[in-house]
Amino acid sequence: MLCNDIKSAGVLKVGVKADYKPYGFRDPSGAIVGIEPDLAKDVADRLGVKVEYVPVVSSNRMQFLEQGKIDLMIATMTDKPDRRKVVSIVDPNYYSSGTNVLAQAKYGFKEWEDLRDKPVCGIQGAFYNKKTAKEFGAKIVAFKGTAEAYAALKGGNCVAFVYDDSAIVAKTKDPEWEGYEMPLKTIDDAPWGLAVQLGETAFHELMSDQIISWHKSGRILELETKWGVENTPFAIGMNKKYQ
Amino acid sequence: MDSFYEWFKILYDDTGINLPFLYDSYDRGRMFDGFLMTIKLSLLCLFFSVIIGMIGAWLQNSPLKWTRRFVGGYIQIFRNTPPLVQLYFFYFAVGALLPKIDNGYGGEMPLLGGFAWAVISLSFFAGAFNVEIFRSGIEAVPKSTVEAAEALGFSRLQIYKDITLPLAFRVMLPALNNNLVNLVKTTTLAYAIAVPEMLYEANQIWSDNVNVTEMMIFMLLAYFFLVGILVWGMNRWERAMKIPGYG
């Protein structure tokens, strides 16, 4: 049903991140690029339509999908059971990442417990904020977007920034972030899910098939290399599994 | 009390109406902290913005040209820019220029945190409007009254604080009410610089529990209640200050 709508409209509206290098971010010209926009483009090509990127953030991405502002969401979303009640997350998972922090090496953090009672920057709406505050006793200072959180970290408003390890790895290689490291053990390594609206069975199946073909062809590994990320164990494993 | 909270857990299981800030002790704690933070932020900003309004209106009538110009410039800058932009400006731009202090873990942190900047920024924002509101009240006091006070040998400060201001207050209270109500609502913007007030906590709770609708309804009612108390208090004050036959 939706597939036909998309075909007749000639446009596939995909919710992607615009502040999450290298998964979805803006290039100097302002266009949204990255691994997830590339994946979205694959889907549009398969449907034979144009792709339109709608920038979303963690706290509104599911609502955008529910309200039909987007047809498909590929926005670094961790696959969680309560989220499956709200949107239709497609199996198998297309990616995976865990939680870690970006912090100055001079603090010498070794354990998550070292963050206790210290201000730690975060992103509003991220699920690991609660865990970092509740279990490790950090004082979360959460901002709307990553740009503000990175600025606050640099400005010393917090001693660390709790975020997805996949994004932090990219930062630690950035010369602008010299002296910063990803010191802790990654926790909560969890799969990411792309999602369609609940009840869109046909589109769901098409996406499921698409994800398998991405894993099979090594497309994910290829995009990781293209955007400067080391191949993750998850992507390598999935590629082997579907080979 | 526990069974009361437990009832909301049952409500969730039975009807799907999810109010974790009642049944989950962690969410309850942070929602309550957010509520206190909103009240603290509101009270401080209300207090400082009224003080700024009072002093600003006094300086506006200063015989010194540059003092008047300075107040005029302040009003133009703070009234003509959005409060969110001001918050970001203070927190990220001004905050980065101020000297850093030791954070106790071997690093440095800015002199002022998000909360301090929110109080400063929102007080100056609402204060700019308050100066104009105070001015409207002061200008409504008949010139002959001021002249009579001058004839009796009152100084400029005495006239302002004992004659003009008390009369002006009665004229400008409705306008002041409006601005202060707006100020309480504007404190929600502080979530942009990570001040953990009510909207900030609600946002985190709805992200963790995917119960946006319930949280939105709760937020609406919570602010309706908070601002309602302020309006009720201000209206009572207005009535108490009424002078028969004046204003």
Coordinates of C-alpha atoms in Angstrom, one line a residue:
Chain A
M1 CA 0.0 0.0 0.0
L2 CA 2.6 2.5 1.1
C3 CA 5.0 1.2 -1.5
N4 CA 2.5 2.3 -4.2
D5 CA 2.0 5.7 -2.5
I6 CA 5.8 6.2 -2.5
K7 CA 6.0 5.2 -6.1
S8 CA 3.2 7.4 -7.2
A9 CA 4.6 10.3 -5.2
G10 CA 8.0 9.6 -6.7
V11 CA 9.8 10.4 -3.5
L12 CA 10.9 8.3 -0.5
K13 CA 11.1 10.4 2.7
V14 CA 13.7 9.0 5.0
G15 CA 14.4 10.3 8.5
V16 CA 18.2 10.4 9.1
K17 CA 20.5 12.0 11.5
A18 CA 22.1 15.3 10.5
D19 CA 24.5 15.6 13.4
Y20 CA 26.0 12.2 13.8
K21 CA 29.2 11.8 11.9
P22 CA 29.8 9.6 10.0
Y23 CA 26.3 8.0 10.0
G24 CA 24.4 11.1 9.0
F25 CA 25.8 14.6 8.9
R26 CA 25.9 17.7 6.8
D27 CA 28.8 18.3 4.4
P28 CA 30.2 21.8 3.9
S29 CA 27.5 22.5 1.3
G30 CA 24.7 21.7 3.8
A31 CA 23.6 18.5 2.1
I32 CA 23.0 15.5 4.4
V33 CA 25.5 12.7 3.7
G34 CA 26.9 9.6 5.5
I35 CA 26.4 5.9 5.8
E36 CA 22.7 6.0 6.6
P37 CA 21.8 8.5 3.8
D38 CA 23.7 6.2 1.4
L39 CA 21.7 3.2 2.6
A40 CA 18.5 5.3 2.2
K41 CA 19.5 6.0 -1.3
D42 CA 19.9 2.3 -2.0
V43 CA 16.3 1.8 -1.0
A44 CA 15.1 4.7 -3.1
D45 CA 17.0 3.3 -6.1
R46 CA 15.4 -0.1 -5.6
L47 CA 11.9 1.5 -5.6
G48 CA 12.9 3.7 -8.5
V49 CA 12.1 7.0 -6.8
K50 CA 13.9 10.0 -5.6
V51 CA 15.1 10.2 -2.0
E52 CA 14.4 13.1 0.4
Y53 CA 16.3 13.3 3.6
V54 CA 14.5 14.6 6.6
P55 CA 16.8 15.4 9.5
V56 CA 15.6 13.9 12.8
V57 CA 16.9 13.8 16.4
S58 CA 16.6 11.1 19.0
S59 CA 13.7 12.7 20.8
N60 CA 11.5 13.1 17.7
R61 CA 12.4 10.4 15.2
M62 CA 9.7 7.9 16.3
Q63 CA 7.0 10.6 16.4
F64 CA 8.0 11.7 12.8
L65 CA 7.5 8.1 11.6
E66 CA 4.2 7.7 13.5
Q67 CA 2.8 10.9 12.0
G68 CA 3.9 10.0 8.5
K69 CA 6.3 12.9 8.1
I70 CA 8.8 10.2 7.0
D71 CA 8.2 6.8 5.3
L72 CA 11.4 5.2 6.6
M73 CA 13.7 5.9 9.6
I74 CA 17.3 5.0 9.4
A75 CA 18.5 7.1 12.3
T76 CA 21.1 5.3 14.5
M77 CA 18.2 4.0 16.7
T78 CA 18.9 1.2 19.1
D79 CA 16.5 -1.7 18.8
K80 CA 14.5 -1.9 22.0
P81 CA 11.4 -3.9 22.9
D82 CA 9.3 -0.8 24.0
R83 CA 10.2 0.9 20.7
R84 CA 8.9 -2.1 18.8
K85 CA 5.5 -1.3 20.3
V86 CA 5.5 2.2 18.7
V87 CA 7.2 1.6 15.3
S88 CA 7.8 -1.4 13.1
I89 CA 11.5 -2.3 13.5
V90 CA 12.8 -4.4 10.6
D91 CA 14.7 -7.6 11.2
P92 CA 17.6 -8.4 10.8
N93 CA 19.4 -5.5 12.4
Y94 CA 21.5 -3.4 10.0
Y95 CA 24.1 -2.2 12.5
S96 CA 25.2 -2.3 16.1
S97 CA 27.0 -0.1 18.5
G98 CA 27.5 0.3 22.2
T99 CA 27.9 3.1 24.7
N100 CA 31.2 4.8 25.7
V101 CA 32.5 8.2 26.7
L102 CA 34.7 10.8 25.1
A103 CA 37.0 12.4 27.7
Q104 CA 40.3 14.1 28.0
A105 CA 43.1 11.6 28.6
K106 CA 44.4 13.6 31.5
Y107 CA 41.4 12.6 33.7
G108 CA 42.6 9.0 33.4
F109 CA 39.1 7.4 33.6
K110 CA 39.3 3.6 33.8
E111 CA 35.9 2.4 35.0
W112 CA 32.4 3.7 34.5
E113 CA 32.4 4.1 38.3
D114 CA 35.0 6.9 37.9
L115 CA 32.3 9.1 36.5
R116 CA 30.4 9.2 39.9
D117 CA 29.2 12.7 40.9
K118 CA 31.0 14.3 37.9
P119 CA 29.1 16.3 35.3
V120 CA 28.8 14.2 32.1
C121 CA 27.4 15.6 28.9
G122 CA 24.8 13.7 27.0
I123 CA 22.1 14.0 24.3
Q124 CA 18.5 14.6 25.3
G125 CA 16.5 11.5 24.7
A126 CA 19.4 9.0 24.6
F127 CA 18.5 5.8 26.5
Y128 CA 21.8 5.4 28.2
N129 CA 21.5 8.7 30.1
K130 CA 19.4 7.0 32.6
K131 CA 21.8 4.1 33.1
T132 CA 24.8 6.4 33.4
A133 CA 23.0 8.5 36.0
K134 CA 21.3 5.7 37.9
E135 CA 24.0 3.0 38.0
F136 CA 27.2 4.9 37.7
G137 CA 26.0 8.0 39.6
A138 CA 27.1 10.5 36.9
K139 CA 25.4 13.9 36.8
I140 CA 24.0 14.0 33.2
V141 CA 24.0 17.4 31.5
A142 CA 22.0 16.7 28.3
F143 CA 21.8 18.9 25.3
K144 CA 19.5 19.0 22.2
G145 CA 22.2 18.1 19.7
T146 CA 25.7 16.7 19.4
A147 CA 27.2 20.1 18.4
E148 CA 26.1 21.7 21.7
A149 CA 27.3 18.6 23.7
Y150 CA 30.7 18.7 22.0
A151 CA 31.0 22.5 22.6
A152 CA 30.1 22.0 26.3
L153 CA 32.7 19.2 26.6
K154 CA 35.4 21.4 25.1
G155 CA 34.3 24.3 27.2
G156 CA 34.7 22.2 30.4
N157 CA 31.0 22.2 31.3
C158 CA 31.4 18.4 31.7
V159 CA 34.3 16.0 32.1
A160 CA 33.1 13.5 29.6
F161 CA 30.5 13.0 26.9
V162 CA 28.5 9.7 27.0
Y163 CA 27.5 8.7 23.5
D164 CA 27.6 5.9 20.9
D165 CA 31.1 4.3 20.6
S166 CA 30.8 4.3 16.8
A167 CA 30.6 8.1 16.8
I168 CA 33.3 8.6 19.4
V169 CA 35.8 6.5 17.5
A170 CA 35.5 8.9 14.6
K171 CA 36.1 11.8 17.0
T172 CA 39.2 10.4 18.6
K173 CA 40.8 10.3 15.2
D174 CA 40.0 13.9 14.4
P175 CA 43.0 16.1 14.9
E176 CA 40.8 18.7 16.4
W177 CA 40.2 16.4 19.3
E178 CA 43.8 15.6 20.2
G179 CA 44.2 14.6 23.9
Y180 CA 40.8 13.1 24.0
E181 CA 40.3 9.3 24.3
M182 CA 37.6 6.7 24.5
P183 CA 38.8 5.2 27.8
L184 CA 36.1 3.0 29.1
K185 CA 34.9 -0.5 28.3
T186 CA 32.0 -0.3 25.8
I187 CA 28.7 -1.3 27.4
D188 CA 25.3 -2.1 26.1
D189 CA 26.5 -3.2 22.7
A190 CA 23.1 -3.2 21.1
P191 CA 21.8 -3.6 17.6
W192 CA 20.4 -0.7 15.6
G193 CA 17.0 -1.0 13.9
L194 CA 15.7 0.8 11.0
A195 CA 11.9 1.2 11.1
V196 CA 8.8 1.7 9.1
Q197 CA 5.3 2.6 10.3
L198 CA 3.4 -0.1 12.2
G199 CA 1.2 -2.1 9.9
E200 CA 3.2 -1.5 6.7
T201 CA 3.7 -5.2 6.2
A202 CA 4.7 -5.1 2.5
F203 CA 7.2 -2.3 3.0
H204 CA 8.5 -4.1 6.1
E205 CA 9.2 -7.3 4.1
L206 CA 10.8 -5.3 1.3
M207 CA 13.1 -3.6 3.8
S208 CA 13.9 -7.0 5.5
D209 CA 15.0 -8.3 2.1
Q210 CA 17.0 -5.1 1.5
I211 CA 18.9 -5.4 4.8
I212 CA 19.8 -9.1 4.0
S213 CA 21.1 -8.0 0.6
W214 CA 23.2 -5.3 2.2
H215 CA 24.8 -7.8 4.6
K216 CA 25.2 -10.3 1.9
S217 CA 26.9 -8.0 -0.6
G218 CA 29.2 -6.5 2.0
R219 CA 27.6 -3.1 1.3
I220 CA 27.7 -2.1 5.0
L221 CA 31.5 -2.9 5.2
E222 CA 32.0 -1.0 2.0
L223 CA 30.2 2.1 3.4
E224 CA 32.2 1.9 6.7
T225 CA 35.4 2.0 4.7
K226 CA 34.1 4.8 2.5
W227 CA 33.2 7.0 5.5
G228 CA 36.4 6.2 7.5
V229 CA 35.1 3.8 10.1
E230 CA 36.9 0.6 10.9
N231 CA 34.9 -2.4 10.0
T232 CA 32.8 -3.3 13.1
P233 CA 32.6 -6.9 14.4
F234 CA 28.9 -6.8 13.9
A235 CA 29.1 -5.9 10.2
I236 CA 31.8 -8.5 9.6
G237 CA 29.7 -11.2 11.4
M238 CA 26.5 -10.4 9.5
N239 CA 28.4 -10.4 6.2
K240 CA 29.7 -14.0 7.0
K241 CA 26.4 -15.1 8.2
Y242 CA 24.5 -14.3 5.0
Q243 CA 27.4 -15.2 2.7
Chain B
M1 CA 1.6 5.7 49.7
D2 CA 3.3 2.8 48.0
S3 CA -0.1 1.3 47.1
F4 CA -1.1 4.6 45.6
Y5 CA 2.0 4.6 43.3
E6 CA 1.4 0.9 42.6
W7 CA -2.0 1.7 41.3
F8 CA -0.5 3.7 38.4
K9 CA 1.6 0.6 37.5
I10 CA -1.6 -1.4 37.3
L11 CA -3.2 1.5 35.3
Y12 CA -0.4 1.1 32.8
D13 CA -0.7 -2.6 32.5
D14 CA -4.5 -2.5 32.1
T15 CA -5.0 0.6 30.0
G16 CA -1.6 1.5 28.5
I17 CA -1.7 4.9 30.1
N18 CA 1.9 5.2 31.2
L19 CA 2.8 7.6 34.0
P20 CA 6.2 6.4 35.1
F21 CA 6.9 9.6 37.1
L22 CA 4.3 8.3 39.6
Y23 CA 5.1 4.5 39.8
D24 CA 8.8 4.5 39.1
S25 CA 10.8 5.9 42.1
Y26 CA 13.7 7.0 39.9
D27 CA 11.5 8.9 37.4
R28 CA 9.4 10.3 40.3
G29 CA 12.6 11.6 41.9
R30 CA 13.8 13.4 38.8
M31 CA 10.4 14.8 37.9
F32 CA 10.1 16.2 41.4
D33 CA 13.7 17.7 41.2
G34 CA 12.6 19.2 37.8
F35 CA 9.6 20.7 39.5
L36 CA 11.7 22.2 42.3
M37 CA 14.2 23.5 39.7
T38 CA 11.5 25.2 37.7
I39 CA 10.2 26.9 40.9
K40 CA 13.7 27.9 42.0
L41 CA 14.5 29.3 38.6
S42 CA 11.2 31.1 38.3
L43 CA 11.4 32.7 41.7
L44 CA 15.0 33.9 41.2
C45 CA 14.2 35.3 37.7
L46 CA 11.0 37.0 39.0
F47 CA 12.9 38.6 41.8
F48 CA 15.9 39.8 39.8
S49 CA 13.8 41.0 36.8
V50 CA 11.6 43.2 39.0
I51 CA 14.7 44.6 40.7
I52 CA 16.2 45.3 37.2
G53 CA 12.9 46.9 36.1
M54 CA 12.8 49.2 39.2
I55 CA 16.4 50.3 38.9
G56 CA 16.3 50.6 35.2
A57 CA 13.2 52.9 35.3
W58 CA 15.0 55.0 37.9
L59 CA 18.1 55.3 35.8
Q60 CA 16.0 56.1 32.7
N61 CA 15.1 59.4 34.3
S62 CA 18.6 60.1 35.3
P63 CA 19.9 63.6 34.5
L64 CA 23.0 62.0 33.1
K65 CA 22.8 61.5 29.3
W66 CA 25.1 58.5 29.1
T67 CA 23.2 56.7 31.9
R68 CA 20.0 57.1 30.0
R69 CA 21.6 55.9 26.7
F70 CA 23.0 52.9 28.5
V71 CA 19.6 51.9 29.8
G72 CA 18.1 52.5 26.4
G73 CA 20.7 50.3 24.7
Y74 CA 20.2 47.5 27.2
I75 CA 16.4 47.5 26.6
Q76 CA 16.9 47.5 22.8
I77 CA 19.4 44.6 22.9
F78 CA 17.4 42.3 25.3
R79 CA 14.0 43.1 24.0
N80 CA 14.8 42.7 20.3
T81 CA 16.5 39.3 20.5
P82 CA 15.0 35.9 21.2
P83 CA 15.5 34.6 24.7
L84 CA 16.8 31.3 23.3
V85 CA 19.5 33.1 21.4
Q86 CA 20.4 35.0 24.5
L87 CA 20.7 31.8 26.5
Y88 CA 23.0 30.2 23.9
F89 CA 25.0 33.5 23.7
F90 CA 25.6 33.6 27.4
Y91 CA 26.3 30.0 27.9
F92 CA 28.5 29.2 24.9
A93 CA 29.9 32.5 23.9
V94 CA 30.3 34.6 27.0
G95 CA 30.8 31.5 29.2
A96 CA 33.8 30.5 27.1
L97 CA 35.4 33.9 27.5
L98 CA 35.2 34.0 31.3
P99 CA 38.1 32.7 33.4
K100 CA 38.1 29.0 34.2
I101 CA 38.2 27.5 37.6
D102 CA 39.5 24.2 38.9
N103 CA 36.8 21.5 38.7
G104 CA 38.3 19.4 41.5
Y105 CA 39.2 16.4 39.2
G106 CA 42.3 17.9 37.7
G107 CA 40.6 19.8 35.0
E108 CA 39.0 23.1 34.4
M109 CA 35.4 24.2 34.2
P110 CA 33.7 27.5 33.4
L111 CA 33.1 30.0 36.2
L112 CA 29.3 29.9 35.8
G113 CA 27.2 26.8 35.1
G114 CA 24.0 26.4 33.1
F115 CA 21.7 27.4 36.0
A116 CA 23.6 30.6 36.8
W117 CA 23.5 31.6 33.1
A118 CA 19.8 30.8 32.9
V119 CA 19.0 33.1 35.9
I120 CA 21.2 35.9 34.5
S121 CA 19.9 35.7 30.9
L122 CA 16.2 35.3 31.7
S123 CA 16.3 38.0 34.4
F124 CA 17.8 40.5 32.0
F125 CA 15.4 39.4 29.3
A126 CA 12.3 39.9 31.4
G127 CA 14.0 42.9 33.1
A128 CA 14.2 44.8 29.8
F129 CA 10.4 44.5 29.5
N130 CA 10.0 45.4 33.1
V131 CA 11.9 48.7 32.7
E132 CA 9.4 49.7 30.1
I133 CA 6.4 48.6 32.2
F134 CA 7.7 50.5 35.2
R135 CA 8.2 53.5 32.9
S136 CA 4.6 53.3 31.8
G137 CA 3.5 53.3 35.4
I138 CA 5.8 56.2 36.3
E139 CA 4.6 58.3 33.4
A140 CA 1.0 57.8 34.5
V141 CA 1.7 59.6 37.8
P142 CA 0.5 63.2 37.4
K143 CA 3.2 65.7 37.1
S144 CA 1.5 67.9 39.6
T145 CA 2.0 65.2 42.3
V146 CA 5.7 65.1 41.6
E147 CA 5.9 68.9 41.6
A148 CA 4.1 69.0 45.0
A149 CA 6.6 66.6 46.4
E150 CA 9.5 68.7 45.0
A151 CA 7.9 71.8 46.6
L152 CA 7.9 69.9 49.9
G153 CA 11.7 69.4 49.6
F154 CA 11.8 65.7 48.7
S155 CA 15.0 64.5 47.0
R156 CA 14.8 62.7 43.6
L157 CA 15.3 59.3 45.2
Q158 CA 12.7 60.0 47.9
I159 CA 10.1 61.1 45.3
Y160 CA 10.8 57.9 43.3
K161 CA 10.6 55.5 46.1
D162 CA 7.9 57.1 48.3
I163 CA 5.7 58.8 45.9
T164 CA 6.1 57.9 42.2
L165 CA 6.8 54.1 42.6
P166 CA 3.9 53.3 44.9
L167 CA 1.4 55.1 42.7
A168 CA 3.0 53.7 39.5
F169 CA 2.8 50.1 40.9
R170 CA -1.0 50.3 40.9
V171 CA -1.2 51.4 37.3
M172 CA 1.3 48.9 35.9
L173 CA 0.4 45.8 37.8
P174 CA -1.7 44.2 35.0
A175 CA 1.1 44.7 32.6
L176 CA 3.7 43.4 35.1
N177 CA 1.5 40.3 35.7
N178 CA 1.6 39.6 32.0
N179 CA 5.3 39.8 31.7
L180 CA 5.9 37.7 34.9
V181 CA 3.6 35.0 33.6
N182 CA 5.5 35.0 30.4
L183 CA 8.8 34.8 32.3
V184 CA 7.7 31.6 34.2
K185 CA 6.8 30.0 30.9
T186 CA 10.1 31.1 29.3
T187 CA 12.0 29.2 32.0
T188 CA 11.3 26.1 29.9
L189 CA 13.9 27.4 27.4
A190 CA 16.6 26.7 30.0
Y191 CA 16.4 23.1 28.9
A192 CA 18.5 24.1 25.9
I193 CA 21.5 24.7 28.1
A194 CA 20.8 21.6 30.1
V195 CA 19.3 23.1 33.2
P196 CA 17.3 20.2 34.6
E197 CA 13.9 21.9 34.9
M198 CA 10.5 20.3 34.3
L199 CA 10.5 20.2 30.5
Y200 CA 14.1 18.8 30.5
E201 CA 13.1 15.9 32.8
A202 CA 9.9 15.3 31.0
N203 CA 11.8 15.0 27.8
Q204 CA 14.1 12.4 29.2
I205 CA 11.2 10.5 30.7
W206 CA 9.3 10.4 27.5
S207 CA 12.4 9.3 25.5
D208 CA 13.0 6.5 28.0
N209 CA 9.4 5.3 28.1
V210 CA 7.9 6.4 24.8
N211 CA 4.9 8.0 26.5
V212 CA 5.0 11.3 24.7
T213 CA 1.2 11.9 24.8
E214 CA 0.9 11.4 28.6
M215 CA 4.0 13.5 29.4
M216 CA 2.7 16.3 27.1
I217 CA -0.6 16.4 28.9
F218 CA 1.1 16.3 32.2
M219 CA 3.4 19.2 31.3
L220 CA 0.4 21.3 30.1
L221 CA -1.4 20.7 33.4
A222 CA 1.7 21.2 35.5
Y223 CA 2.4 24.6 33.9
F224 CA -1.2 25.6 34.1
F225 CA -1.1 24.9 37.8
L226 CA 2.2 26.7 38.4
V227 CA 1.2 29.8 36.4
G228 CA -2.3 29.7 37.9
I229 CA -0.8 30.1 41.4
L230 CA 1.3 33.0 40.3
V231 CA -1.7 34.7 38.6
W232 CA -3.8 34.1 41.7
G233 CA -1.2 35.7 43.9
M234 CA -0.7 38.7 41.7
N235 CA -4.4 39.3 41.4
R236 CA -4.7 39.2 45.2
W237 CA -1.9 41.6 45.4
E238 CA -3.5 43.9 42.9
R239 CA -6.7 44.0 44.9
A240 CA -4.9 44.6 48.2
M241 CA -3.1 47.6 46.7
K242 CA -6.2 49.2 45.3
I243 CA -6.8 52.8 46.5
P244 CA -10.4 53.8 46.2
G245 CA -10.8 56.5 43.6
Y246 CA -7.3 56.0 42.1
G247 CA -6.5 54.2 38.8

